[in-house]
Amino acid sequence: MARIAVIGAGMGAMAAAARLAVAGHRVAVYERTETYGGAVRRFERDGFAFDTGPGLLPLPAVYRDLFVKTGKEPLESVVELVQVDPSSRHLFADGTEVSLPNASRAGVVAALNEALGAGSGDRWGDFLVRAREAWDRTRRPLLEEPLWPNWSVLADREPYPSVPHKKLLRTRRAGLLAEIGAWELRDPRLAALLDGYALAYGLDPSTAPASAAVLPYMEHAFGTWYVRGGLRELARAVYERCVARRVEFHFGAEVTGVVEKDGRAAGVEFAGGGVAEADQVVAGVDPARLAGLTEHPLYGEGGVQPAPAADRPGRFTVLLALRGAREAGAVHRTVVHAPDRAAELDYLGSARGEQARPTVTVLRPGDPALHPEGDFESVVLSATVPTRGDWGVDATDDRFADLMAAAAEAAVPGLRERLMWREMRTPEHTEAETGASFGAIPAPALAAGEGRFLHPANTTPLPGLYRVGGWAHPGGGLPHAGMSGALAAGLIVEGPDFRGSQ
C-alpha cells in the first residue's frame, strides 16, 4: 500500500483519488480552497443557486465507469441524469432559428433542412460523417490512452478528412475549423453553429484545427445530459465516493512545493511550513503552478510544451435571478449567435478595441432545486472571452454583462422586466477558484495544429509525480478531466506499460 498525495480537489484529481483508494492505496487530497470540485462550483444567494462552471454533461459514460470501478453503487443511484431534448436551440444573426434534437443525426439533418433551407441539413449531416471518422481515428490516443511517447505523430497528422476545395485553379483542404465552415458548410449560419461548439470548449474557431470537428460529433453521437440539482451534484457525488473509499481531504491546505528525495517525488510542502510524506504525488494544477512547485524541469525537450495560459480564452458568466415562472415549452439551452462573427473572433483573439457582442449560451434548467419556492427562475449566461481583457476595471464587467443580457432577451421572454438581480463572474473569479493562470479554460486535446492543442502527459520527468485535470492529457471538459484521473491511476497502479481501458 503506497501513500499518495493529491494536490487539488478538482474533478480529475478526485477521479484519480477514488480509483487509487479502491486499488488499496492510502490517499490524501490537499486543496488550497475550502471546497471540492475545481471549476464545478455553485453560487447561492437569496434562495437561488447557479452552476458557475459547466452546466451540461457530455459523454456521461466516463463518470458511469468511475462509479462502476470504485464500488457497487452506480452513478444513477446517487445523481439523477436527465437527457436534454432538444439538445439546443440556436438563434442566428439573420433572425432564423432552429432547435436540434438530442443524439439524433437524422433529426438534426431534418431540423436544419426545414429551418435553414433544403440542403443545409444534408451538408451538416455529411460533415458529421467526416467528423465521426476523425473521432474514430483519435478517440483512443486522445481520450482513452496515455499520451503516446511519439506524440508528434498526433501533432503532424490532421485526422479530419477534409473535402477538396477548388478556387482559382488551386485545390485546398480545410486545416482550421473556420475553414470547414467556409468551404464545406457554405452557409454563415452553419458556420456559426460550428463555431459555437468550439467556443463552448474555450477554443477560437479561427485558430482551432479541423480536428475540433470531433466536439460537435461527440455531442450528436452521445447526447447532452443535465444533472438534476445542477452539475455541482456530480461533484458532490464524486467527493462522497472518495470519502466512502477512505480518501482523506484537507481543505485550506495550500501546497507550495513537491518534496524530492533520491531523484523522485517524496511528498508535499505546505504554506506556513509542514510536510506530508508520500510515495507518489498526483498534481491537479495548471502548468505554471506545477512548475513553481518543483525545481525539477517538467517540460523538457521531447515533451508536449503547455501553451501560455494568457493565450487561452476564458469565460464570462452572468447569473440572473428572475421573478416569474419559466414559460411552458422553454428550451434548456439556447445559443444566441453573435451578429458580427468576424468582430467577435477579432476581439477574442486580440482583446483590443471595443467589446464585440459575443455568442451567448443561455441555460434555463427549469429546476426547482435552483430557485426559491414559487414562481422564480435561475438563468445562467456564458460567453467565451479573452483572458487579457480589463476585467474588473472601469465598469468593463458591467458593459460586457449588458451586451450579454441584451442578447439573452431573444431567448428569455420579458427578461428585462423579470430581472431581480444579477451577479457577474469573470476570468479573475476562475483564477481565484481553480488556480488556473489568468482564469484560462483548458480545452480538450486535439490532433494536428503542430501540437499546440495537445496537453502534457500524465507522467512527468520527475519519477513519482503525475499530472491530472484539464491541464494534463487528455485536456479540459468534464469527460476529459475524468479520463485524466483514470489514466493517472492506471499508470500508478499498473506501471508505465498501462495502455488504458480495453
Short mmCIF file of C-alpha atoms in Angstrom, two decimals:
data_model
loop_
_atom_site.label_atom_id
_atom_site.label_comp_id
_atom_site.label_asym_id
_atom_site.label_seq_id
_atom_site.Cartn_x
_atom_site.Cartn_y
_atom_site.Cartn_z
CA MET A 1 0.00 0.00 0.00
CA ALA A 2 1.53 3.31 -1.13
CA ARG A 3 0.95 6.74 0.37
CA ILE A 4 -0.32 9.08 -2.32
CA ALA A 5 -0.65 12.85 -2.01
CA VAL A 6 -3.08 14.53 -4.42
CA ILE A 7 -2.73 18.27 -4.99
CA GLY A 8 -6.13 19.83 -5.65
CA ALA A 9 -9.70 18.56 -5.40
CA GLY A 10 -10.82 19.13 -8.98
CA MET A 11 -12.80 16.52 -10.88
CA GLY A 12 -9.75 14.85 -12.42
CA ALA A 13 -7.92 14.78 -9.10
CA MET A 14 -10.90 13.26 -7.26
CA ALA A 15 -11.40 10.70 -10.04
CA ALA A 16 -7.79 9.61 -9.59
CA ALA A 17 -8.10 9.60 -5.79
CA ALA A 18 -11.17 7.33 -5.79
CA ARG A 19 -9.58 4.84 -8.18
CA LEU A 20 -6.30 4.77 -6.26
CA ALA A 21 -8.07 4.26 -2.95
CA VAL A 22 -10.01 1.29 -4.35
CA ALA A 23 -6.69 -0.15 -5.54
CA GLY A 24 -5.59 -0.26 -1.90
CA HIS A 25 -3.53 2.91 -1.60
CA ARG A 26 -3.67 5.44 1.20
CA VAL A 27 -4.75 8.67 -0.47
CA ALA A 28 -4.81 12.21 0.92
CA VAL A 29 -6.10 15.21 -1.05
CA TYR A 30 -4.79 18.70 -0.28
CA GLU A 31 -6.96 21.55 -1.59
CA ARG A 32 -5.98 25.21 -1.14
CA THR A 33 -9.62 26.44 -1.15
CA GLU A 34 -12.39 25.41 1.20
CA THR A 35 -14.31 23.09 -1.13
CA TYR A 36 -14.02 20.43 -3.80
CA GLY A 37 -14.92 20.36 -7.49
CA GLY A 38 -12.43 22.72 -9.10
CA ALA A 39 -14.37 24.65 -11.74
CA VAL A 40 -17.59 22.73 -10.94
CA ARG A 41 -18.90 25.15 -8.34
CA ARG A 42 -22.14 26.71 -7.17
CA PHE A 43 -23.11 30.27 -6.30
CA GLU A 44 -26.02 30.77 -3.92
CA ARG A 45 -27.91 33.90 -2.94
CA ASP A 46 -31.41 34.61 -1.65
CA GLY A 47 -32.55 31.04 -2.26
CA PHE A 48 -31.23 30.98 -5.85
CA ALA A 49 -28.45 28.60 -6.91
CA PHE A 50 -26.35 28.57 -10.06
CA ASP A 51 -23.70 26.34 -11.61
CA THR A 52 -20.74 28.64 -12.19
CA GLY A 53 -18.77 26.14 -14.27
CA PRO A 54 -20.09 23.54 -16.71
CA GLY A 55 -23.88 23.41 -16.90
CA LEU A 56 -24.28 20.27 -19.01
CA LEU A 57 -22.58 16.89 -19.16
CA PRO A 58 -21.45 15.27 -22.41
CA LEU A 59 -20.26 11.67 -22.54
CA PRO A 60 -21.58 10.56 -19.10
CA ALA A 61 -20.06 7.11 -19.70
CA VAL A 62 -16.80 8.42 -18.23
CA TYR A 63 -18.42 9.00 -14.83
CA ARG A 64 -20.52 5.87 -15.06
CA ASP A 65 -17.27 3.95 -15.48
CA LEU A 66 -15.75 5.77 -12.49
CA PHE A 67 -18.62 4.71 -10.23
CA VAL A 68 -18.65 1.14 -11.54
CA LYS A 69 -14.91 0.79 -10.99
CA THR A 70 -14.97 2.31 -7.49
CA GLY A 71 -17.89 0.45 -5.94
CA LYS A 72 -21.17 -1.35 -6.30
CA GLU A 73 -23.25 1.83 -6.34
CA PRO A 74 -23.77 3.11 -9.93
CA LEU A 75 -23.77 6.79 -10.88
CA GLU A 76 -27.54 6.88 -11.43
CA SER A 77 -28.14 5.79 -7.85
CA VAL A 78 -26.53 8.96 -6.47
CA VAL A 79 -27.46 11.57 -9.08
CA GLU A 80 -30.39 11.90 -11.48
CA LEU A 81 -29.26 12.22 -15.10
CA VAL A 82 -31.71 13.84 -17.49
CA GLN A 83 -31.23 13.81 -21.26
CA VAL A 84 -31.76 17.35 -22.57
CA ASP A 85 -34.15 17.45 -25.51
CA PRO A 86 -33.95 19.46 -27.63
CA SER A 87 -30.23 19.48 -27.13
CA SER A 88 -30.03 23.15 -28.07
CA ARG A 89 -31.88 25.98 -29.73
CA HIS A 90 -29.91 28.32 -32.00
CA LEU A 91 -30.80 31.93 -32.81
CA PHE A 92 -28.83 33.28 -35.77
CA ALA A 93 -27.96 36.84 -36.70
CA ASP A 94 -30.39 36.91 -39.67
CA GLY A 95 -33.34 36.04 -37.44
CA THR A 96 -33.62 32.37 -38.33
CA GLU A 97 -33.67 29.79 -35.58
CA VAL A 98 -33.57 26.04 -35.16
CA SER A 99 -33.92 23.53 -32.33
CA LEU A 100 -31.73 20.44 -32.60
CA PRO A 101 -32.90 17.11 -31.15
CA ASN A 102 -30.63 15.22 -28.78
CA ALA A 103 -28.44 12.41 -30.12
CA SER A 104 -30.19 12.08 -33.47
CA ARG A 105 -28.21 12.78 -36.63
CA ALA A 106 -31.27 12.21 -38.80
CA GLY A 107 -33.35 14.51 -36.61
CA VAL A 108 -30.71 17.24 -36.74
CA VAL A 109 -30.46 16.98 -40.54
CA ALA A 110 -34.24 17.26 -40.89
CA ALA A 111 -34.45 20.22 -38.49
CA LEU A 112 -31.70 22.14 -40.29
CA ASN A 113 -33.20 21.47 -43.72
CA GLU A 114 -36.56 22.79 -42.55
CA ALA A 115 -35.20 25.86 -40.72
CA LEU A 116 -32.29 26.93 -42.92
CA GLY A 117 -33.34 25.63 -46.32
CA ALA A 118 -33.08 22.42 -48.31
CA GLY A 119 -29.53 21.10 -48.45
CA SER A 120 -28.36 22.84 -45.27
CA GLY A 121 -29.03 19.85 -43.05
CA ASP A 122 -27.57 17.47 -45.61
CA ARG A 123 -24.28 19.41 -45.62
CA TRP A 124 -24.22 19.31 -41.82
CA GLY A 125 -25.00 15.59 -41.87
CA ASP A 126 -22.18 14.94 -44.33
CA PHE A 127 -19.88 16.95 -42.08
CA LEU A 128 -20.86 14.78 -39.10
CA VAL A 129 -19.93 11.67 -41.08
CA ARG A 130 -16.46 13.10 -41.67
CA ALA A 131 -16.26 14.21 -38.04
CA ARG A 132 -17.02 10.65 -36.98
CA GLU A 133 -14.02 9.48 -38.98
CA ALA A 134 -11.83 11.97 -37.11
CA TRP A 135 -13.34 10.74 -33.81
CA ASP A 136 -12.67 7.09 -34.68
CA ARG A 137 -9.05 7.94 -35.53
CA THR A 138 -8.34 9.91 -32.37
CA ARG A 139 -10.69 8.61 -29.67
CA ARG A 140 -8.24 6.15 -28.14
CA PRO A 141 -4.98 8.13 -28.35
CA LEU A 142 -6.59 11.43 -27.35
CA LEU A 143 -9.08 10.27 -24.72
CA GLU A 144 -8.64 6.68 -23.58
CA GLU A 145 -4.87 6.05 -23.63
CA PRO A 146 -1.85 7.71 -22.02
CA LEU A 147 -0.17 10.17 -24.35
CA TRP A 148 1.97 8.35 -26.87
CA PRO A 149 5.75 8.79 -26.49
CA ASN A 150 5.77 9.59 -30.21
CA TRP A 151 3.04 12.19 -29.73
CA SER A 152 4.40 14.22 -32.64
CA VAL A 153 2.54 11.80 -34.92
CA LEU A 154 -0.68 13.19 -33.48
CA ALA A 155 0.58 16.74 -33.86
CA ASP A 156 1.53 16.43 -37.51
CA ARG A 157 -1.39 14.50 -38.96
CA GLU A 158 -4.82 16.04 -39.45
CA PRO A 159 -7.39 13.26 -38.84
CA TYR A 160 -10.33 15.19 -40.26
CA PRO A 161 -10.90 14.09 -43.89
CA SER A 162 -11.41 17.50 -45.46
CA VAL A 163 -13.27 17.88 -48.74
CA PRO A 164 -11.10 19.29 -51.58
CA HIS A 165 -11.94 22.94 -52.25
CA LYS A 166 -11.08 24.40 -55.63
CA LYS A 167 -10.58 28.12 -56.13
CA LEU A 168 -8.52 29.99 -58.72
CA LEU A 169 -7.01 26.82 -60.11
CA ARG A 170 -5.87 25.75 -56.64
CA THR A 171 -7.13 22.81 -54.61
CA ARG A 172 -7.12 23.33 -50.86
CA ARG A 173 -8.31 21.34 -47.86
CA ALA A 174 -9.56 22.74 -44.58
CA GLY A 175 -6.93 22.74 -41.89
CA LEU A 176 -8.80 25.00 -39.47
CA LEU A 177 -12.29 24.69 -38.07
CA ALA A 178 -13.25 28.05 -39.56
CA GLU A 179 -12.23 26.78 -43.00
CA ILE A 180 -14.62 23.84 -42.64
CA GLY A 181 -17.40 26.36 -42.09
CA ALA A 182 -16.41 28.47 -45.09
CA TRP A 183 -15.51 25.76 -47.62
CA GLU A 184 -17.61 22.74 -46.66
CA LEU A 185 -20.71 24.02 -44.85
CA ARG A 186 -21.03 27.11 -47.11
CA ASP A 187 -23.66 28.86 -45.02
CA PRO A 188 -22.85 31.54 -42.41
CA ARG A 189 -25.44 30.06 -40.09
CA LEU A 190 -23.93 26.58 -40.27
CA ALA A 191 -20.51 28.16 -39.78
CA ALA A 192 -21.84 29.94 -36.68
CA LEU A 193 -23.29 26.65 -35.44
CA LEU A 194 -19.88 25.02 -35.80
CA ASP A 195 -18.16 27.99 -34.15
CA GLY A 196 -20.47 27.66 -31.16
CA TYR A 197 -19.22 24.18 -30.32
CA ALA A 198 -15.61 25.37 -30.35
CA LEU A 199 -16.37 28.46 -28.27
CA ALA A 200 -18.17 26.35 -25.66
CA TYR A 201 -14.90 24.49 -25.06
CA GLY A 202 -12.81 27.64 -24.86
CA LEU A 203 -11.46 27.40 -28.42
CA ASP A 204 -11.12 30.13 -31.01
CA PRO A 205 -12.52 28.59 -34.22
CA SER A 206 -10.22 30.78 -36.33
CA THR A 207 -7.16 29.04 -34.84
CA ALA A 208 -8.55 25.64 -33.79
CA PRO A 209 -7.54 22.75 -36.07
CA ALA A 210 -10.08 20.98 -38.25
CA SER A 211 -9.84 18.03 -35.83
CA ALA A 212 -12.03 20.07 -33.44
CA ALA A 213 -14.88 18.65 -35.55
CA VAL A 214 -14.93 15.82 -33.00
CA LEU A 215 -16.58 18.17 -30.48
CA PRO A 216 -19.96 18.54 -32.22
CA TYR A 217 -19.78 14.89 -33.24
CA MET A 218 -19.33 13.83 -29.61
CA GLU A 219 -22.45 15.72 -28.60
CA HIS A 220 -24.55 14.50 -31.51
CA ALA A 221 -23.46 10.88 -31.02
CA PHE A 222 -23.61 10.53 -27.23
CA GLY A 223 -26.13 13.15 -26.23
CA THR A 224 -26.26 16.04 -23.80
CA TRP A 225 -27.21 15.46 -20.19
CA TYR A 226 -28.21 17.52 -17.17
CA VAL A 227 -27.73 16.50 -13.56
CA ARG A 228 -30.85 17.26 -11.53
CA GLY A 229 -29.96 19.86 -8.93
CA GLY A 230 -27.14 21.19 -11.12
CA LEU A 231 -23.72 19.90 -12.16
CA ARG A 232 -22.46 20.64 -8.66
CA GLU A 233 -24.35 17.49 -7.66
CA LEU A 234 -21.97 15.47 -9.81
CA ALA A 235 -19.00 16.97 -7.97
CA ARG A 236 -20.70 16.16 -4.66
CA ALA A 237 -21.26 12.55 -5.73
CA VAL A 238 -17.62 12.10 -6.74
CA TYR A 239 -16.44 13.70 -3.49
CA GLU A 240 -18.70 11.44 -1.42
CA ARG A 241 -17.50 8.39 -3.34
CA CYS A 242 -13.93 9.37 -2.42
CA VAL A 243 -14.86 9.78 1.25
CA ALA A 244 -16.63 6.41 1.22
CA ARG A 245 -13.40 4.87 -0.07
CA ARG A 246 -11.50 6.49 2.82
CA VAL A 247 -9.77 9.23 0.87
CA GLU A 248 -8.68 11.94 3.31
CA PHE A 249 -9.48 15.55 2.36
CA HIS A 250 -7.61 18.54 3.76
CA PHE A 251 -9.16 21.88 2.76
CA GLY A 252 -7.38 25.20 3.18
CA ALA A 253 -4.13 23.31 2.66
CA GLU A 254 -2.05 25.16 0.09
CA VAL A 255 0.78 23.10 -1.35
CA THR A 256 3.83 25.23 -2.08
CA GLY A 257 6.33 22.57 -3.08
CA VAL A 258 6.90 18.97 -4.09
CA VAL A 259 9.45 17.22 -1.89
CA GLU A 260 12.16 15.39 -3.85
CA LYS A 261 14.27 12.61 -2.41
CA ASP A 262 16.67 10.30 -4.21
CA GLY A 263 15.60 11.72 -7.55
CA ARG A 264 11.84 11.21 -7.17
CA ALA A 265 8.77 12.88 -5.68
CA ALA A 266 8.51 12.06 -1.98
CA GLY A 267 5.82 14.33 -0.58
CA VAL A 268 4.45 17.86 -0.50
CA GLU A 269 5.25 21.04 1.42
CA PHE A 270 2.62 23.48 2.70
CA ALA A 271 2.34 27.23 3.07
CA GLY A 272 3.38 28.16 6.57
CA GLY A 273 5.54 25.07 6.95
CA GLY A 274 4.91 21.40 7.29
CA VAL A 275 5.45 18.41 5.05
CA ALA A 276 3.35 15.36 4.15
CA GLU A 277 5.47 12.44 3.04
CA ALA A 278 4.23 10.33 0.14
CA ASP A 279 5.40 7.60 -2.20
CA GLN A 280 3.63 9.21 -5.18
CA VAL A 281 2.31 12.71 -5.85
CA VAL A 282 -0.61 13.49 -8.18
CA ALA A 283 -0.95 17.14 -9.18
CA GLY A 284 -4.22 18.56 -10.44
CA VAL A 285 -2.97 22.10 -11.03
CA ASP A 286 -2.21 24.22 -14.07
CA PRO A 287 1.26 24.08 -15.69
CA ALA A 288 2.50 27.39 -14.31
CA ARG A 289 1.65 26.46 -10.74
CA LEU A 290 3.05 22.95 -11.09
CA ALA A 291 6.31 24.32 -12.47
CA GLY A 292 6.53 26.54 -9.39
CA LEU A 293 6.19 23.58 -7.03
CA THR A 294 9.44 21.91 -8.04
CA GLU A 295 12.85 22.87 -9.36
CA HIS A 296 12.88 19.73 -11.47
CA PRO A 297 12.35 20.50 -15.20
CA LEU A 298 8.89 19.19 -16.08
CA TYR A 299 8.63 20.27 -19.70
CA GLY A 300 11.93 19.26 -21.18
CA GLU A 301 12.92 18.55 -24.75
CA GLY A 302 10.81 15.84 -26.36
CA GLY A 303 7.65 16.51 -24.34
CA VAL A 304 4.49 18.48 -25.04
CA GLN A 305 5.00 22.11 -24.05
CA PRO A 306 1.96 23.74 -22.41
CA ALA A 307 0.65 26.77 -24.30
CA PRO A 308 0.85 30.07 -22.37
CA ALA A 309 -2.32 30.49 -20.33
CA ALA A 310 -2.58 34.13 -21.43
CA ASP A 311 -3.17 32.85 -24.98
CA ARG A 312 -6.11 30.70 -23.89
CA PRO A 313 -9.65 32.12 -23.74
CA GLY A 314 -11.57 32.37 -20.50
CA ARG A 315 -15.24 32.52 -19.61
CA PHE A 316 -17.51 35.39 -18.55
CA THR A 317 -20.68 34.31 -16.77
CA VAL A 318 -23.75 36.27 -15.74
CA LEU A 319 -26.10 34.78 -13.15
CA LEU A 320 -29.69 36.06 -13.37
CA ALA A 321 -32.32 35.83 -10.65
CA LEU A 322 -35.72 36.25 -12.31
CA ARG A 323 -39.22 36.65 -10.93
CA GLY A 324 -41.93 34.72 -12.73
CA ALA A 325 -42.07 31.09 -13.72
CA ARG A 326 -40.30 29.62 -16.74
CA GLU A 327 -42.78 29.51 -19.61
CA ALA A 328 -44.10 26.20 -20.89
CA GLY A 329 -42.00 24.74 -23.68
CA ALA A 330 -38.89 26.73 -22.77
CA VAL A 331 -35.65 25.19 -24.04
CA HIS A 332 -32.91 24.27 -21.57
CA ARG A 333 -30.06 25.61 -23.72
CA THR A 334 -30.26 28.41 -26.26
CA VAL A 335 -27.25 29.70 -28.17
CA VAL A 336 -27.65 33.28 -29.37
CA HIS A 337 -25.03 33.67 -32.08
CA ALA A 338 -23.02 36.86 -32.48
CA PRO A 339 -24.34 39.40 -35.03
CA ASP A 340 -20.80 40.01 -36.33
CA ARG A 341 -18.78 36.80 -36.38
CA ALA A 342 -15.59 38.47 -37.60
CA ALA A 343 -15.72 41.14 -34.88
CA GLU A 344 -16.32 38.52 -32.19
CA LEU A 345 -13.33 36.42 -33.26
CA ASP A 346 -11.11 39.50 -33.66
CA TYR A 347 -11.91 40.60 -30.11
CA LEU A 348 -11.43 37.09 -28.77
CA GLY A 349 -8.02 36.84 -30.41
CA SER A 350 -6.71 40.29 -29.52
CA ALA A 351 -8.76 41.81 -26.67
CA ARG A 352 -8.18 45.15 -28.40
CA GLY A 353 -10.74 47.80 -29.25
CA GLU A 354 -14.43 47.82 -28.47
CA GLN A 355 -16.00 44.75 -26.93
CA ALA A 356 -17.93 42.85 -29.57
CA ARG A 357 -21.27 41.28 -28.69
CA PRO A 358 -20.34 37.64 -28.21
CA THR A 359 -22.04 34.35 -28.86
CA VAL A 360 -24.05 33.83 -25.67
CA THR A 361 -25.17 30.48 -24.26
CA VAL A 362 -28.35 30.76 -22.18
CA LEU A 363 -29.03 27.93 -19.73
CA ARG A 364 -32.54 27.66 -18.31
CA PRO A 365 -32.70 24.34 -16.41
CA GLY A 366 -36.21 24.84 -15.07
CA ASP A 367 -35.04 23.00 -11.96
CA PRO A 368 -36.98 23.87 -8.77
CA ALA A 369 -33.90 22.99 -6.71
CA LEU A 370 -32.20 26.11 -8.11
CA HIS A 371 -34.63 28.83 -7.05
CA PRO A 372 -36.89 29.72 -4.10
CA GLU A 373 -40.28 28.09 -3.83
CA GLY A 374 -42.80 29.79 -6.06
CA ASP A 375 -42.64 31.50 -9.45
CA PHE A 376 -38.97 32.23 -9.98
CA GLU A 377 -36.23 31.16 -12.36
CA SER A 378 -32.44 30.99 -12.23
CA VAL A 379 -30.69 31.56 -15.56
CA VAL A 380 -27.00 31.39 -16.47
CA LEU A 381 -25.48 33.30 -19.38
CA SER A 382 -21.97 32.46 -20.53
CA ALA A 383 -19.58 33.64 -23.23
CA THR A 384 -16.01 32.85 -24.18
CA VAL A 385 -13.75 35.88 -23.74
CA PRO A 386 -10.07 36.81 -23.90
CA THR A 387 -8.34 36.42 -20.54
CA ARG A 388 -6.33 39.55 -21.29
CA GLY A 389 -9.36 41.83 -21.11
CA ASP A 390 -9.51 44.60 -18.50
CA TRP A 391 -11.87 42.65 -16.28
CA GLY A 392 -12.78 44.49 -13.11
CA VAL A 393 -11.57 47.87 -14.44
CA ASP A 394 -13.71 50.94 -15.24
CA ALA A 395 -17.06 49.17 -15.48
CA THR A 396 -15.74 46.73 -18.11
CA ASP A 397 -17.67 43.92 -16.44
CA ASP A 398 -20.98 45.79 -16.44
CA ARG A 399 -20.67 46.79 -20.09
CA PHE A 400 -19.97 43.24 -21.17
CA ALA A 401 -22.76 41.86 -18.99
CA ASP A 402 -25.13 44.36 -20.62
CA LEU A 403 -24.13 43.06 -24.06
CA MET A 404 -24.81 39.50 -22.94
CA ALA A 405 -28.13 40.36 -21.32
CA ALA A 406 -29.27 42.18 -24.48
CA ALA A 407 -28.53 39.04 -26.49
CA ALA A 408 -30.30 36.82 -23.94
CA GLU A 409 -33.54 38.82 -24.26
CA ALA A 410 -34.13 36.95 -27.52
CA ALA A 411 -34.09 33.67 -25.58
CA VAL A 412 -35.84 34.66 -22.33
CA PRO A 413 -39.22 36.41 -22.76
CA GLY A 414 -39.54 39.54 -20.63
CA LEU A 415 -36.04 39.19 -19.21
CA ARG A 416 -35.57 42.90 -18.51
CA GLU A 417 -38.85 43.22 -16.59
CA ARG A 418 -38.35 39.96 -14.70
CA LEU A 419 -34.80 40.67 -13.51
CA MET A 420 -34.41 40.90 -9.72
CA TRP A 421 -30.60 40.97 -9.60
CA ARG A 422 -27.53 39.66 -11.39
CA GLU A 423 -24.05 38.52 -10.48
CA MET A 424 -21.07 38.66 -12.85
CA ARG A 425 -18.16 36.26 -12.87
CA THR A 426 -15.02 36.96 -14.88
CA PRO A 427 -11.81 35.04 -15.64
CA GLU A 428 -10.49 36.55 -12.41
CA HIS A 429 -13.06 34.54 -10.44
CA THR A 430 -11.99 31.41 -12.32
CA GLU A 431 -8.36 32.05 -11.41
CA ALA A 432 -9.21 32.58 -7.73
CA GLU A 433 -11.28 29.40 -7.50
CA THR A 434 -9.29 27.00 -9.66
CA GLY A 435 -5.79 28.44 -9.61
CA ALA A 436 -5.67 28.47 -13.42
CA SER A 437 -3.39 31.27 -14.56
CA PHE A 438 -5.39 34.22 -15.94
CA GLY A 439 -8.57 32.19 -15.47
CA ALA A 440 -7.97 30.37 -18.74
CA ILE A 441 -10.13 27.43 -19.81
CA PRO A 442 -8.35 24.19 -20.77
CA ALA A 443 -9.71 22.72 -23.99
CA PRO A 444 -9.86 19.02 -24.85
CA ALA A 445 -6.76 17.61 -26.52
CA LEU A 446 -6.91 17.84 -30.30
CA ALA A 447 -4.77 16.37 -33.04
CA ALA A 448 -2.86 18.40 -35.65
CA GLY A 449 -2.14 22.10 -35.05
CA GLU A 450 1.59 21.33 -34.66
CA GLY A 451 0.89 20.01 -31.17
CA ARG A 452 -0.39 23.33 -29.78
CA PHE A 453 -3.67 21.66 -28.80
CA LEU A 454 -2.18 18.67 -27.00
CA HIS A 455 -1.61 18.61 -23.25
CA PRO A 456 1.40 17.33 -21.28
CA ALA A 457 1.44 13.62 -20.45
CA ASN A 458 0.09 12.31 -17.14
CA THR A 459 3.62 11.21 -16.25
CA THR A 460 6.38 13.77 -15.71
CA PRO A 461 10.18 13.71 -15.99
CA LEU A 462 10.25 13.57 -12.17
CA PRO A 463 9.58 9.94 -11.16
CA GLY A 464 6.65 9.62 -8.79
CA LEU A 465 4.99 12.86 -9.91
CA TYR A 466 1.86 12.64 -12.09
CA ARG A 467 -0.48 15.17 -13.71
CA VAL A 468 -4.30 15.10 -13.80
CA GLY A 469 -7.09 17.54 -14.58
CA GLY A 470 -7.91 19.74 -17.52
CA TRP A 471 -4.34 20.95 -17.97
CA ALA A 472 -2.99 17.42 -18.40
CA HIS A 473 -3.67 14.84 -21.11
CA PRO A 474 -6.40 14.42 -22.38
CA GLY A 475 -7.36 18.02 -21.57
CA GLY A 476 -10.35 20.03 -20.47
CA GLY A 477 -14.07 19.35 -20.27
CA LEU A 478 -15.76 17.09 -17.74
CA PRO A 479 -15.30 13.80 -19.64
CA HIS A 480 -11.65 14.51 -20.41
CA ALA A 481 -10.86 15.57 -16.85
CA GLY A 482 -12.46 12.37 -15.57
CA MET A 483 -10.37 10.33 -18.01
CA SER A 484 -7.19 12.05 -16.82
CA GLY A 485 -7.87 10.59 -13.38
CA ALA A 486 -8.38 7.12 -14.86
CA LEU A 487 -5.14 7.34 -16.84
CA ALA A 488 -3.01 8.65 -13.96
CA ALA A 489 -4.39 5.99 -11.61
CA GLY A 490 -3.74 3.28 -14.20
CA LEU A 491 -0.14 4.40 -14.64
CA ILE A 492 0.43 4.34 -10.88
CA VAL A 493 -1.28 1.01 -10.27
CA GLU A 494 -0.14 -0.90 -13.36
CA GLY A 495 3.07 0.94 -14.21
CA PRO A 496 4.38 2.56 -17.40
CA ASP A 497 3.08 -0.27 -19.59
CA PHE A 498 -0.54 0.73 -18.83
CA ARG A 499 -2.32 1.43 -22.11
CA GLY A 500 -5.77 2.48 -20.98
CA SER A 501 -9.09 0.68 -20.73
CA GLN A 502 -9.64 -2.12 -23.20
#
